[in-house]
Amino acid sequence: MKTLDQIFVLTQHWLTGLAPAALQPLVSMLLIIAALMAVFGTCFALTTILERKTLGRMQNRYGPNRVGPFGLLQPAADGIKMLTKEDIVPEAADKALHFLAPLALTAPVWLAFAVLPFGRNMSAIELDAGILFFFAIGSASELAVFMAGWSSQNKYSLLGAMRAIAQMISYEVPLVLASVPVLMAAGSLSLPEIVRAQSGYALGWIPRWNVLTPWGAAGFGVFLVAAAAESNRCPFDLPEGESELIAGFLTEYSGFKYALFFLGEYLGLFAVTGLGVTLFLGGWHAPASWLEWLPSWGWFGAKFSALIFLFIWMRATLPRLRLDQLLNFAWKFLVPLALIDLVAAAAWLKSGGWQFAWALETRWLLCATLLAPAYVCLGRHWRGGTPKPRRYHYAQ
Amino acid sequence: MLGLGILKGFMETGRNFCGSYYDPERLTTVQYPEERLEPQANARTIPFLIYDGSDPIGGLRCTACTICEQECPAHCIEIVKDTAKKPDYLGKMQLHPKVFDIDTAVCMECGICAEVCPFDSIKMDQVFERAGSHRRLTLHKDDLSKSNEYYNKIHPAEAAAVDAARAEEQKKAQARKAAAAVPATP
């Protein structure tokens, strides 16, 4: 079992050993890059088809089922279609920026995977400030989106890009604030260290995952919503809002550049989902001690797939928000809730040394009294109370 | 409270997701090339010509009166009359079309030709899979000619009424002929 758990690490070491000594660091790096690109490239293809099938089922349809068995070759057909389509660049566009935008979106996203621990000993680089690196890389996508919108010389593109900037900058704040309690609990910025801090079991059987603490549950909720917004997923996909903006910043893109934007978007989703698994769901740890014989990367994959399914489910369920609702929700609900969650986490961690009877229950109650009223009150007032009936001055 | 409505929505889509796997009634999609819906009796596409008997050209009911050609709002019908006359089902001598073409690129499937035809000769078809690898959009007499049995199959009620009316006319015509034949032999 030990071998199966470490099979990828051992294979990589063995393959690196085959190369001459001078080239070994380079070969080791290239192997990791190739593996990451292969795994998450396949993941992208599978997610597109499974998302379409799941959405179909949730709307009582079949979904794509024509290409290959159960329609599983649909991504290949889509890829060929995208490759053979004409690549149209508008006459007035800034050609260089227009060309660079999809690359600038896709390239940094790959870097984010470098710091994620996918299993025991399985992170490409163990940075001490891994989470800082992750957020720094993640914010590069805003630039790419605005490049795309600005260079297209199209009002819809520009409006979409401006919406995207407003949305992504607003939601980065709750995303980071929701991860701060985890850093407080682990006492480290390194992602493998955060996973290590979540090992073991409380009371002998409850895993010490952050999501199973009161502040962790609240933080995970905020993190999920902010992650959906950060990766432009439904119901926060208004940068592309088809019904209002044609396709937002994608309006003037066609062919493979369009596909690259989608690749970047999905990879961003994967990266932020992997971060969510690492921060709140115990990373690659098994949920119970008798399940630990399963390989660690399998557990990471299972949690990762479950979260991706949750995002797809969210897409099938919720309609798109309006822009003012979106920003109000970020600044008047998520950010205050994340700040109160910070206080709750501090209280939880400070009270960790309590020894008297009912200490755990008291700590839960303490955090709940901080979080629950805040949730109810903020949930009631983030829209600014009930709206007054609208008066039309000129129409009456 | 915020979130309860969202949870309700999640329950609904979740129920659809699970339900669509064990309850095929939920899936309303008809998987077209393998499955088909029964055609509706009043569905119509392009017109066709009816023939009686077994000869698709000789048995055509069309008498080349050109009413349909004149009434067609899109002018997609072209008729050239033959010079020879043949007896119709009532025994009258009638002309026949030498050429009967319908330009299906122009036809808008309105059904006016079928409404104005006094001989119940032109009716609306139900074929809709007309795509092909050729560019032949003008249909000729032999493409358009279809049997009365086919007409009975696609529009049963309407065809039965037409057949009954024609049988009635035929009977009357025979009676008239018999009546005309009686005084000739005093």
mmCIF file of C-alpha atoms in Angstrom, chain A residues 168-367:
data_model
loop_
_atom_site.group_PDB
_atom_site.id
_atom_site.type_symbol
_atom_site.label_atom_id
_atom_site.label_comp_id
_atom_site.label_asym_id
_atom_site.label_seq_id
_atom_site.Cartn_x
_atom_site.Cartn_y
_atom_site.Cartn_z
ATOM 1 C CA MET A 168 -12.788 39.578 -9.247
ATOM 2 C CA ILE A 169 -11.248 42.296 -7.114
ATOM 3 C CA SER A 170 -14.281 42.350 -4.815
ATOM 4 C CA TYR A 171 -14.346 38.612 -4.333
ATOM 5 C CA GLU A 172 -10.625 38.255 -3.821
ATOM 6 C CA VAL A 173 -11.073 39.994 -0.456
ATOM 7 C CA PRO A 174 -13.480 37.433 1.080
ATOM 8 C CA LEU A 175 -11.506 34.615 -0.560
ATOM 9 C CA VAL A 176 -8.323 35.652 1.215
ATOM 10 C CA LEU A 177 -10.103 36.620 4.445
ATOM 11 C CA ALA A 178 -11.791 33.211 4.585
ATOM 12 C CA SER A 179 -8.419 31.464 4.337
ATOM 13 C CA VAL A 180 -6.756 33.552 7.057
ATOM 14 C CA PRO A 181 -8.276 31.559 9.995
ATOM 15 C CA VAL A 182 -6.792 28.408 8.486
ATOM 16 C CA LEU A 183 -3.356 30.025 8.471
ATOM 17 C CA MET A 184 -3.903 31.068 12.087
ATOM 18 C CA ALA A 185 -4.792 27.499 13.041
ATOM 19 C CA ALA A 186 -1.881 25.931 11.171
ATOM 20 C CA GLY A 187 0.590 28.664 12.038
ATOM 21 C CA SER A 188 2.125 28.425 8.579
ATOM 22 C CA LEU A 189 1.745 29.773 5.055
ATOM 23 C CA SER A 190 2.985 26.551 3.486
ATOM 24 C CA LEU A 191 0.238 24.352 2.041
ATOM 25 C CA PRO A 192 1.812 20.961 2.952
ATOM 26 C CA GLU A 193 2.170 22.300 6.501
ATOM 27 C CA ILE A 194 -1.528 23.246 6.552
ATOM 28 C CA VAL A 195 -2.443 19.713 5.466
ATOM 29 C CA ARG A 196 -0.186 18.259 8.181
ATOM 30 C CA ALA A 197 -1.933 20.426 10.781
ATOM 31 C CA GLN A 198 -5.253 18.766 9.833
ATOM 32 C CA SER A 199 -4.039 15.184 10.423
ATOM 33 C CA GLY A 200 -5.250 13.011 13.281
ATOM 34 C CA TYR A 201 -8.659 12.577 14.846
ATOM 35 C CA ALA A 202 -10.481 14.446 17.586
ATOM 36 C CA LEU A 203 -12.154 12.168 20.174
ATOM 37 C CA GLY A 204 -10.550 9.290 18.318
ATOM 38 C CA TRP A 205 -12.828 9.303 15.262
ATOM 39 C CA ILE A 206 -13.704 12.850 14.042
ATOM 40 C CA PRO A 207 -11.036 13.969 11.549
ATOM 41 C CA ARG A 208 -9.392 17.250 12.470
ATOM 42 C CA TRP A 209 -10.419 18.924 9.211
ATOM 43 C CA ASN A 210 -10.969 22.646 9.419
ATOM 44 C CA VAL A 211 -14.447 22.348 7.937
ATOM 45 C CA LEU A 212 -15.544 20.408 11.029
ATOM 46 C CA THR A 213 -14.948 23.360 13.346
ATOM 47 C CA PRO A 214 -17.505 26.205 13.623
ATOM 48 C CA TRP A 215 -15.192 28.831 12.147
ATOM 49 C CA GLY A 216 -14.066 26.365 9.460
ATOM 50 C CA ALA A 217 -17.626 25.628 8.356
ATOM 51 C CA ALA A 218 -18.432 29.327 8.044
ATOM 52 C CA GLY A 219 -15.101 30.000 6.365
ATOM 53 C CA PHE A 220 -15.664 27.137 3.927
ATOM 54 C CA GLY A 221 -19.051 28.579 2.939
ATOM 55 C CA VAL A 222 -17.554 32.009 2.302
ATOM 56 C CA PHE A 223 -14.641 30.404 0.465
ATOM 57 C CA LEU A 224 -16.927 28.378 -1.830
ATOM 58 C CA VAL A 225 -19.019 31.401 -2.835
ATOM 59 C CA ALA A 226 -15.946 33.561 -3.356
ATOM 60 C CA ALA A 227 -14.240 30.763 -5.317
ATOM 61 C CA ALA A 228 -17.240 30.461 -7.651
ATOM 62 C CA ALA A 229 -17.151 34.219 -8.217
ATOM 63 C CA GLU A 230 -13.388 34.276 -8.602
ATOM 64 C CA SER A 231 -13.486 31.679 -11.390
ATOM 65 C CA ASN A 232 -16.463 33.356 -13.134
ATOM 66 C CA ARG A 233 -18.755 30.408 -12.536
ATOM 67 C CA CYS A 234 -22.522 30.541 -12.534
ATOM 68 C CA PRO A 235 -24.271 32.264 -10.748
ATOM 69 C CA PHE A 236 -21.471 34.831 -10.914
ATOM 70 C CA ASP A 237 -20.783 34.580 -14.648
ATOM 71 C CA LEU A 238 -21.903 38.077 -15.468
ATOM 72 C CA PRO A 239 -18.645 39.100 -17.158
ATOM 73 C CA GLU A 240 -19.897 36.939 -20.035
ATOM 74 C CA GLY A 241 -23.636 37.392 -19.305
ATOM 75 C CA GLU A 242 -24.996 36.185 -22.668
ATOM 76 C CA SER A 243 -28.378 37.779 -22.122
ATOM 77 C CA GLU A 244 -26.954 41.266 -21.643
ATOM 78 C CA LEU A 245 -23.480 41.357 -23.164
ATOM 79 C CA ILE A 246 -23.362 38.837 -26.077
ATOM 80 C CA ALA A 247 -20.415 37.036 -24.505
ATOM 81 C CA GLY A 248 -18.697 39.806 -22.530
ATOM 82 C CA PHE A 249 -14.948 39.892 -22.970
ATOM 83 C CA LEU A 250 -15.146 36.776 -25.174
ATOM 84 C CA THR A 251 -17.280 38.503 -27.810
ATOM 85 C CA GLU A 252 -14.483 39.067 -30.328
ATOM 86 C CA TYR A 253 -12.751 35.738 -29.804
ATOM 87 C CA SER A 254 -13.217 32.670 -31.955
ATOM 88 C CA GLY A 255 -11.550 29.394 -32.719
ATOM 89 C CA PHE A 256 -8.770 28.202 -30.507
ATOM 90 C CA LYS A 257 -8.329 31.464 -28.619
ATOM 91 C CA TYR A 258 -11.882 31.062 -27.393
ATOM 92 C CA ALA A 259 -11.073 27.508 -26.315
ATOM 93 C CA LEU A 260 -7.992 28.795 -24.474
ATOM 94 C CA PHE A 261 -10.164 31.159 -22.450
ATOM 95 C CA PHE A 262 -12.315 28.233 -21.437
ATOM 96 C CA LEU A 263 -9.261 26.185 -20.583
ATOM 97 C CA GLY A 264 -7.992 29.035 -18.412
ATOM 98 C CA GLU A 265 -11.341 29.433 -16.716
ATOM 99 C CA TYR A 266 -11.676 25.743 -15.896
ATOM 100 C CA LEU A 267 -8.072 25.466 -14.741
ATOM 101 C CA GLY A 268 -8.666 28.448 -12.469
ATOM 102 C CA LEU A 269 -11.656 26.613 -11.048
ATOM 103 C CA PHE A 270 -9.585 23.461 -10.535
ATOM 104 C CA ALA A 271 -6.810 25.382 -8.810
ATOM 105 C CA VAL A 272 -9.134 27.182 -6.422
ATOM 106 C CA THR A 273 -11.019 23.936 -5.740
ATOM 107 C CA GLY A 274 -7.719 22.205 -4.955
ATOM 108 C CA LEU A 275 -6.942 25.054 -2.566
ATOM 109 C CA GLY A 276 -10.347 24.642 -0.918
ATOM 110 C CA VAL A 277 -9.689 20.922 -0.434
ATOM 111 C CA THR A 278 -6.276 21.702 1.034
ATOM 112 C CA LEU A 279 -7.421 24.447 3.373
ATOM 113 C CA PHE A 280 -10.711 23.119 4.686
ATOM 114 C CA LEU A 281 -11.252 19.461 3.758
ATOM 115 C CA GLY A 282 -8.026 18.078 5.203
ATOM 116 C CA GLY A 283 -6.127 17.888 1.915
ATOM 117 C CA TRP A 284 -5.174 14.306 1.099
ATOM 118 C CA HIS A 285 -6.110 12.887 4.524
ATOM 119 C CA ALA A 286 -8.620 10.027 4.721
ATOM 120 C CA PRO A 287 -11.894 10.762 6.543
ATOM 121 C CA ALA A 288 -11.483 7.809 8.947
ATOM 122 C CA SER A 289 -8.530 5.835 10.265
ATOM 123 C CA TRP A 290 -9.777 2.521 8.813
ATOM 124 C CA LEU A 291 -9.808 4.112 5.327
ATOM 125 C CA GLU A 292 -6.189 5.197 5.444
ATOM 126 C CA TRP A 293 -5.011 2.219 3.363
ATOM 127 C CA LEU A 294 -6.408 3.955 0.251
ATOM 128 C CA PRO A 295 -3.770 6.099 -1.503
ATOM 129 C CA SER A 296 -3.603 9.727 -0.426
ATOM 130 C CA TRP A 297 -3.911 11.092 -3.974
ATOM 131 C CA GLY A 298 -7.138 9.080 -4.309
ATOM 132 C CA TRP A 299 -8.616 10.940 -1.346
ATOM 133 C CA PHE A 300 -7.536 14.258 -2.792
ATOM 134 C CA GLY A 301 -9.155 13.288 -6.104
ATOM 135 C CA ALA A 302 -12.382 12.199 -4.412
ATOM 136 C CA LYS A 303 -12.756 15.446 -2.459
ATOM 137 C CA PHE A 304 -11.779 17.445 -5.528
ATOM 138 C CA SER A 305 -14.414 15.711 -7.696
ATOM 139 C CA ALA A 306 -17.065 16.192 -5.038
ATOM 140 C CA LEU A 307 -16.386 19.932 -4.925
ATOM 141 C CA ILE A 308 -16.412 20.174 -8.726
ATOM 142 C CA PHE A 309 -19.776 18.402 -8.704
ATOM 143 C CA LEU A 310 -21.006 20.921 -6.152
ATOM 144 C CA PHE A 311 -19.986 23.766 -8.478
ATOM 145 C CA ILE A 312 -21.810 22.123 -11.377
ATOM 146 C CA TRP A 313 -24.854 21.633 -9.183
ATOM 147 C CA MET A 314 -24.700 25.304 -8.229
ATOM 148 C CA ARG A 315 -24.595 26.236 -11.899
ATOM 149 C CA ALA A 316 -27.695 24.154 -12.611
ATOM 150 C CA THR A 317 -29.615 25.650 -9.706
ATOM 151 C CA LEU A 318 -28.972 29.358 -9.340
ATOM 152 C CA PRO A 319 -29.817 32.126 -11.804
ATOM 153 C CA ARG A 320 -27.329 34.884 -12.553
ATOM 154 C CA LEU A 321 -27.065 37.835 -10.159
ATOM 155 C CA ARG A 322 -27.386 41.474 -11.141
ATOM 156 C CA LEU A 323 -24.190 43.545 -10.927
ATOM 157 C CA ASP A 324 -25.286 45.638 -7.916
ATOM 158 C CA GLN A 325 -26.492 42.512 -6.102
ATOM 159 C CA LEU A 326 -23.163 40.880 -6.830
ATOM 160 C CA LEU A 327 -21.097 43.716 -5.370
ATOM 161 C CA ASN A 328 -23.435 44.246 -2.409
ATOM 162 C CA PHE A 329 -23.205 40.556 -1.645
ATOM 163 C CA ALA A 330 -19.422 40.685 -1.591
ATOM 164 C CA TRP A 331 -18.959 43.879 0.433
ATOM 165 C CA LYS A 332 -21.988 43.823 2.710
ATOM 166 C CA PHE A 333 -22.289 40.106 3.390
ATOM 167 C CA LEU A 334 -19.190 38.053 2.651
ATOM 168 C CA VAL A 335 -16.527 40.472 3.880
ATOM 169 C CA PRO A 336 -18.200 41.237 7.268
ATOM 170 C CA LEU A 337 -18.973 37.551 7.733
ATOM 171 C CA ALA A 338 -15.364 36.625 6.985
ATOM 172 C CA LEU A 339 -14.158 39.242 9.504
ATOM 173 C CA ILE A 340 -16.484 37.930 12.213
ATOM 174 C CA ASP A 341 -15.314 34.434 11.306
ATOM 175 C CA LEU A 342 -11.762 35.641 11.994
ATOM 176 C CA VAL A 343 -12.823 36.686 15.508
ATOM 177 C CA ALA A 344 -14.596 33.345 16.017
ATOM 178 C CA ALA A 345 -11.496 31.469 14.893
ATOM 179 C CA ALA A 346 -9.364 33.507 17.294
ATOM 180 C CA ALA A 347 -11.752 32.699 20.150
ATOM 181 C CA TRP A 348 -11.727 29.005 19.209
ATOM 182 C CA LEU A 349 -7.953 28.842 19.059
ATOM 183 C CA LYS A 350 -7.439 30.851 22.289
ATOM 184 C CA SER A 351 -9.844 28.587 24.152
ATOM 185 C CA GLY A 352 -8.041 25.484 22.934
ATOM 186 C CA GLY A 353 -6.381 24.987 26.321
ATOM 187 C CA TRP A 354 -9.611 24.795 28.352
ATOM 188 C CA GLN A 355 -9.644 21.665 30.487
ATOM 189 C CA PHE A 356 -12.947 21.744 32.442
ATOM 190 C CA ALA A 357 -15.935 19.498 31.755
ATOM 191 C CA TRP A 358 -18.057 20.511 28.732
ATOM 192 C CA ALA A 359 -15.132 22.558 27.411
ATOM 193 C CA LEU A 360 -15.706 21.520 23.775
ATOM 194 C CA GLU A 361 -19.422 22.240 23.951
ATOM 195 C CA THR A 362 -18.732 25.665 25.497
ATOM 196 C CA ARG A 363 -16.295 26.500 22.720
ATOM 197 C CA TRP A 364 -18.841 25.493 20.068
ATOM 198 C CA LEU A 365 -21.491 27.615 21.774
ATOM 199 C CA LEU A 366 -19.104 30.560 21.963
ATOM 200 C CA CYS A 367 -18.349 30.430 18.233
#
